[in-house]
Tab-separated table of C-alpha atoms in Angstrom:
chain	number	residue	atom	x	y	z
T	1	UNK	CA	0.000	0.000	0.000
T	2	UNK	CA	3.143	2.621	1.090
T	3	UNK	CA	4.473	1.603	-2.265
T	4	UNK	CA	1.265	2.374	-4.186
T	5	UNK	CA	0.941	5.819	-2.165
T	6	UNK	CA	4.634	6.695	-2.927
T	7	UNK	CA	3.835	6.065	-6.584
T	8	UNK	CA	0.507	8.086	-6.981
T	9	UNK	CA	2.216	10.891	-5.259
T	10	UNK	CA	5.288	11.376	-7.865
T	11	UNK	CA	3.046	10.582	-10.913
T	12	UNK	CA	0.791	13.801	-9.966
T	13	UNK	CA	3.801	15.810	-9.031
T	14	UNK	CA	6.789	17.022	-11.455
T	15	UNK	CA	8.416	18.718	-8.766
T	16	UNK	CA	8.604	15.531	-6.037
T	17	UNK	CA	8.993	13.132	-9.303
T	18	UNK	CA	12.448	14.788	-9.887
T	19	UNK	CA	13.098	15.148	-6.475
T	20	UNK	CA	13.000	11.228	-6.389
T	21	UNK	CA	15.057	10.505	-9.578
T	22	UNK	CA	18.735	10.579	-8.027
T	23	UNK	CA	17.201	8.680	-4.744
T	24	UNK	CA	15.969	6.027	-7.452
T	25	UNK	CA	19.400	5.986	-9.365
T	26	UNK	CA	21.506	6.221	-6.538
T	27	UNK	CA	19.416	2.908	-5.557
T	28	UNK	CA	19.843	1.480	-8.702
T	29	UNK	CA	23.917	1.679	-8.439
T	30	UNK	CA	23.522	0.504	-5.044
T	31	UNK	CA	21.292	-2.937	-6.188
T	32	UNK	CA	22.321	-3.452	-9.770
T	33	UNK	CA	23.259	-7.193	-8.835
T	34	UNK	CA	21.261	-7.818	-5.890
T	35	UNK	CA	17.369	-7.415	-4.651
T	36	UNK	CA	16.236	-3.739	-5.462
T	37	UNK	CA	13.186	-4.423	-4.158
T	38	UNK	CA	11.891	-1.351	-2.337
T	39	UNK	CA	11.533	-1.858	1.296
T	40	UNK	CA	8.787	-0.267	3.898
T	41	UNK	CA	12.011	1.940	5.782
T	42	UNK	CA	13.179	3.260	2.402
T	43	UNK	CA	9.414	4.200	1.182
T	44	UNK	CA	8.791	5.973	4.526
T	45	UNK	CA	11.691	7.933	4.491
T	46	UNK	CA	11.262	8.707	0.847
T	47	UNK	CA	7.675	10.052	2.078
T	48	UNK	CA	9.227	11.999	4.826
T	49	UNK	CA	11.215	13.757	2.545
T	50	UNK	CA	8.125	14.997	0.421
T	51	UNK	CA	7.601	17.284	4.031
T	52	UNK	CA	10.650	18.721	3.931
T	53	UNK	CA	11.006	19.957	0.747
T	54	UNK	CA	8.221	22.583	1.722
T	55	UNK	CA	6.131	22.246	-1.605
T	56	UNK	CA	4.339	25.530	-2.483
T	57	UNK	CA	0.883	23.927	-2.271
T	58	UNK	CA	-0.896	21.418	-0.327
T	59	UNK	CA	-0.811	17.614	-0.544
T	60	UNK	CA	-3.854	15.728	-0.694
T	61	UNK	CA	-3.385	11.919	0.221
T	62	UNK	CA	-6.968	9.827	-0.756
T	63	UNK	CA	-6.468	6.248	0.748
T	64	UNK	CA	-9.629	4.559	-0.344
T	65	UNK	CA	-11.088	0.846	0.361
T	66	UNK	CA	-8.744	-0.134	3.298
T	67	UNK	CA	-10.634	-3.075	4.310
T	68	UNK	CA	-9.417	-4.828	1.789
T	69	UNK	CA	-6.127	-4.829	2.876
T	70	UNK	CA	-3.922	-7.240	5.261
T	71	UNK	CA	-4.867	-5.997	8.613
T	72	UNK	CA	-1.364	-5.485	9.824
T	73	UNK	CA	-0.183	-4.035	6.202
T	74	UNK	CA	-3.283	-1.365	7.228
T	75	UNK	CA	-2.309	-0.362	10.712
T	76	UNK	CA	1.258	-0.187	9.859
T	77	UNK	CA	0.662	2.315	7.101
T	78	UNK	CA	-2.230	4.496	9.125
T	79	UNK	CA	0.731	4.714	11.896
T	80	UNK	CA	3.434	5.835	9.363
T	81	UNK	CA	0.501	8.051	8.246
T	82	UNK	CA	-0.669	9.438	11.367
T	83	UNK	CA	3.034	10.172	12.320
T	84	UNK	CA	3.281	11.992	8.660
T	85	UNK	CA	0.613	14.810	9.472
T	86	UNK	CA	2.295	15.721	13.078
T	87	UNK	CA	5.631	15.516	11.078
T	88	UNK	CA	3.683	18.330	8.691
T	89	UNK	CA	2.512	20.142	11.364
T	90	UNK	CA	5.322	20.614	12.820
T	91	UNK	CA	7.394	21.172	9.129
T	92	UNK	CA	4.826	23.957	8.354
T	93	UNK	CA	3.410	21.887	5.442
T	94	UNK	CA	-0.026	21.755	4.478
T	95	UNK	CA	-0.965	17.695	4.166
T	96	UNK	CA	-4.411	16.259	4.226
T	97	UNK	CA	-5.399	12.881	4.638
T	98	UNK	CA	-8.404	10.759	3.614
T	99	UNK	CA	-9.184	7.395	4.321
T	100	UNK	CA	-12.232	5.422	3.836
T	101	UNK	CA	-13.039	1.339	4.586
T	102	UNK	CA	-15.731	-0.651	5.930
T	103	UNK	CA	-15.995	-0.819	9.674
T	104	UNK	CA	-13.155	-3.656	9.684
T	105	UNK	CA	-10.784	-3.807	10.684
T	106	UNK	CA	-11.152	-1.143	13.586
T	107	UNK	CA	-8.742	1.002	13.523
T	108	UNK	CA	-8.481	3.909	15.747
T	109	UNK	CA	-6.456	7.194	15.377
T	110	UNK	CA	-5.551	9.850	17.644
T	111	UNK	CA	-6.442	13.502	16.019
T	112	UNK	CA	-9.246	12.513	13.369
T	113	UNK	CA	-12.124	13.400	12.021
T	114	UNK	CA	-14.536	11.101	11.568
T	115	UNK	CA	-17.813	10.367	9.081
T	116	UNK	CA	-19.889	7.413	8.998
T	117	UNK	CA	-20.919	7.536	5.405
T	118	UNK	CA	-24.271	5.335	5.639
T	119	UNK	CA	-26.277	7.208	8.496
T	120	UNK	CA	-25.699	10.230	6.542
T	121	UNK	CA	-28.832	11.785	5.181
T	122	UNK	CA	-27.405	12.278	1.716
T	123	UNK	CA	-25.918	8.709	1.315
T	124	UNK	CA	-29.534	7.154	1.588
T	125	UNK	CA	-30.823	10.314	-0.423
T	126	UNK	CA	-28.404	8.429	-3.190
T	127	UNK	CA	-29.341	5.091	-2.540
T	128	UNK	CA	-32.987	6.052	-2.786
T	129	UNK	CA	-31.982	8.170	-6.222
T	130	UNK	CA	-30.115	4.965	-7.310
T	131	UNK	CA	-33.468	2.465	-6.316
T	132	UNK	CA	-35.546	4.720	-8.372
T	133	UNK	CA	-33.482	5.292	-11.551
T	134	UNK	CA	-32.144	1.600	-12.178
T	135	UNK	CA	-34.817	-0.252	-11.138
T	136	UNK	CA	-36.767	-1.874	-13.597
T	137	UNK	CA	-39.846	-0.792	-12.586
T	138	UNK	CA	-41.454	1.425	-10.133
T	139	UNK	CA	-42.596	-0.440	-7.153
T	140	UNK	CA	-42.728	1.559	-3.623
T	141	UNK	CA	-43.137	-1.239	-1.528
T	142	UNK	CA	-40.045	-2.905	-3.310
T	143	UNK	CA	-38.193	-0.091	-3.117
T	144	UNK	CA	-38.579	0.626	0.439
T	145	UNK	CA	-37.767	-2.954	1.207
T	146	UNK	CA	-33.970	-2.896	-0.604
T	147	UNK	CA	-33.056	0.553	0.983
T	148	UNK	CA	-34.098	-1.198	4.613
T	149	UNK	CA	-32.566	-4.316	3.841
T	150	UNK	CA	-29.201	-2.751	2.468
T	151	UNK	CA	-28.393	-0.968	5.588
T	152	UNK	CA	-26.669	1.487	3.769
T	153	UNK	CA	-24.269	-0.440	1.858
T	154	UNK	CA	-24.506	1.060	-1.907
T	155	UNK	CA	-22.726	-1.927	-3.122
T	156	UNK	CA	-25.310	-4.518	-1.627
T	157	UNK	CA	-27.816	-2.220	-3.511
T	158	UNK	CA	-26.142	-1.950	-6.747
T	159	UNK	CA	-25.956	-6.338	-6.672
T	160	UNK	CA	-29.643	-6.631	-5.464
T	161	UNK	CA	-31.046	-4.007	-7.913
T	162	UNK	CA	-28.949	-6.269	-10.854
T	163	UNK	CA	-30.653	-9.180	-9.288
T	164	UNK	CA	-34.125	-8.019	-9.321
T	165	UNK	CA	-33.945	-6.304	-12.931
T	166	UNK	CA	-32.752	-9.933	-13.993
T	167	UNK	CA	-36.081	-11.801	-12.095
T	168	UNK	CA	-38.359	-9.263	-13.061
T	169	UNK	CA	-37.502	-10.029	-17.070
T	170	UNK	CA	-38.031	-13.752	-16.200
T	171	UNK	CA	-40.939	-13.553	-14.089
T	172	UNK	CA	-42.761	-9.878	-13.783
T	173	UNK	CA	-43.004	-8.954	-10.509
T	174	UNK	CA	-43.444	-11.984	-8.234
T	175	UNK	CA	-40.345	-12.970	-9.145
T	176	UNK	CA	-38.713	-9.703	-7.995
T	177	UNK	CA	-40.832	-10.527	-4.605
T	178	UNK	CA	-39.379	-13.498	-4.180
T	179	UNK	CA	-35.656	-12.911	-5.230
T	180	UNK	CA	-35.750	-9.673	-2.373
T	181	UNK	CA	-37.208	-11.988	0.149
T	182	UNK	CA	-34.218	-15.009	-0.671
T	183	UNK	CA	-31.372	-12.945	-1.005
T	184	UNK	CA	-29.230	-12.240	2.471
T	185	UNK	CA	-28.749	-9.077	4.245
T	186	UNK	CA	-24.765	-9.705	4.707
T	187	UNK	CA	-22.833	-8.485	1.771
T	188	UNK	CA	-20.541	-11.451	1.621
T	189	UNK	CA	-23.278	-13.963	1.860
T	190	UNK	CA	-24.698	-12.476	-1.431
T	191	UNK	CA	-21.074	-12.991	-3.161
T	192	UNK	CA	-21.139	-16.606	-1.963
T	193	UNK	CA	-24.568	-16.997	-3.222
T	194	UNK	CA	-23.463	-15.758	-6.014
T	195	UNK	CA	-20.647	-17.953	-6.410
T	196	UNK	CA	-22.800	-21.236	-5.418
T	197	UNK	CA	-25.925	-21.062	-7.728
T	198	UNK	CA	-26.009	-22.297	-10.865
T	199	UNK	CA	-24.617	-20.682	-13.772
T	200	UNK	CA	-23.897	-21.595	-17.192
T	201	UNK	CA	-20.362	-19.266	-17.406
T	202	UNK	CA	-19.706	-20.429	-13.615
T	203	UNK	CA	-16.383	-22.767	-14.708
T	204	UNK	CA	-15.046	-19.599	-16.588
T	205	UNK	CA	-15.898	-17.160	-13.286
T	206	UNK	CA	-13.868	-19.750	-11.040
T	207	UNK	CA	-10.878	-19.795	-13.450
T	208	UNK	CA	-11.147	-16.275	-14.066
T	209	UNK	CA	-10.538	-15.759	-10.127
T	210	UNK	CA	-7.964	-18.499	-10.045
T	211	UNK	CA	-6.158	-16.264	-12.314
T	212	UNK	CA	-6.029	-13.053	-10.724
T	213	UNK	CA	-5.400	-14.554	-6.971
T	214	UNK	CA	-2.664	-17.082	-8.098
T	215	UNK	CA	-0.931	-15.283	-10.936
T	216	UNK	CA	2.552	-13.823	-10.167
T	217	UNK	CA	1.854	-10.327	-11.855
T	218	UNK	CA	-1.230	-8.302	-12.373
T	219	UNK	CA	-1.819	-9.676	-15.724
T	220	UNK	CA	-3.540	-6.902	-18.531
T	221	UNK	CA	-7.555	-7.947	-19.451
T	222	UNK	CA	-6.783	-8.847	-22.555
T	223	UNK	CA	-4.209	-11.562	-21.430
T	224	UNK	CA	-6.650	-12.916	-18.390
T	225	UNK	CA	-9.193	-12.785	-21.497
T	226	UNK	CA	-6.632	-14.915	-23.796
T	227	UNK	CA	-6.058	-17.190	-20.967
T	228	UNK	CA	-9.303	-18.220	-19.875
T	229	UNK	CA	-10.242	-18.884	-23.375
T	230	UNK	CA	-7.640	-20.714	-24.001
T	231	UNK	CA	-7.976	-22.809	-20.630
T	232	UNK	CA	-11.252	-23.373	-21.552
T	233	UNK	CA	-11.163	-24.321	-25.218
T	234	UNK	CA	-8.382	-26.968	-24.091
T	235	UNK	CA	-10.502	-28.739	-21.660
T	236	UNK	CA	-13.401	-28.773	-23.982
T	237	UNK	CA	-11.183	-30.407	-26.306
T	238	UNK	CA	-10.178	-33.454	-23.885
């Protein structure tokens, strides 16, 4: 995650991206035989150094969807962060930090403002806005019964709406009924229903995901694309 923050911040800057270019060369002399594999104490003190060369205007940090992270990988990085804005504070330098995740894994800072996005007025104002524009057809009752059963959680809405959309051109609206009724509350329990139910592309999904968690780069779409149809034509084959 540092080393994803580090890059973001020199590809929007000029100034900080040739501030880094003897660090990374002076690396690169360093490592040309051995690992140059950048480590946390190197990326952090790269970061530190953004402070103290007192950039004219402010830094905005965005540090979105940490849930998804390892749990340790998170609190190490929203230490080195929290640590980074005294550092500023203290350097004169204007830094502002934004991070947003689910509500796990807890984790707790000192100085912080804090918004809980789905008991806000306006997120279920969007919800709502989302309900009525994508859904197939207007129902009230239905309506009402996804924006209580999502509990604020636009993505459980955005799945659910698909869902219903999908029933209702099968089977009107009793099928919609039914489908809201069957479908779970929990967020992850509709991904594993998702993954369990029968499905006519469900062997490419599977080897699809097999891909991207086993493969030993981030591979482009087009080659996961290649792969899985070539995976698949083989087998069909034998």
């Amino acid at each position: 995650m540092l080393r994803s923050i580090a890059y973001q911040v020199l590809d929007k800057d000029v100034m900080l991206y040739e501030h880094f270019i003897p660090i990374f060369r002076g690396k690169r002399r360093i490592y040309r035989e051995g690992d140059g594999e950048w480590q946390q104490s190197q990326l952090k003190e790269f970061v530190h150094s953004v402070l103290e060369q007192r950039q004219p205007r402010p830094l905005l940090l965005f540090v979105d969807a940490l849930d998804e992270c390892n749990e340790q990988a998170v609190r190490d990085v929203v230490g080195f962060l929290e640590s980074l804005s005294i550092h500023a504070v203290q350097a004169g330098f204007e830094l502002r930090i934004c991070l947003s995740s689910r509500h796990y894994p807890n984790i707790s800072m000192k100085k912080t403002l804090e918004l809980t996005v789905e008991k806000s007025k306006e997120h279920r104002r969007d919800i709502a806005t989302y309900v009525r524009e994508k859904l197939r057809i207007r129902d009230y009752a239905i309506e009402a019964e996804i924006q209580k059963k999502a509990d604020g959680i636009f993505m459980w809405v955005v799945i659910v709406v698909s869902l219903l959309n999908k029933a209702y051109d099968e089977g009107r609206i009793e099928a919609m009924q039914k489908t809201l009724q069957e479908v779970p509350n929990d967020l992850e329990e509709v991904f594993n229903t998702l993954l369990r139910k029968d499905d006519p592309n469900k062997a490419e999904m599977i080897l699809m995901l097999q891909w991207v968690l086993l493969t030993q780069r981030p591979l482009r779409p087009e080659e996961l694309l290649s792969q899985n149809r070539g995976h698949l034509l083989s087998h069909q084959r034998h």
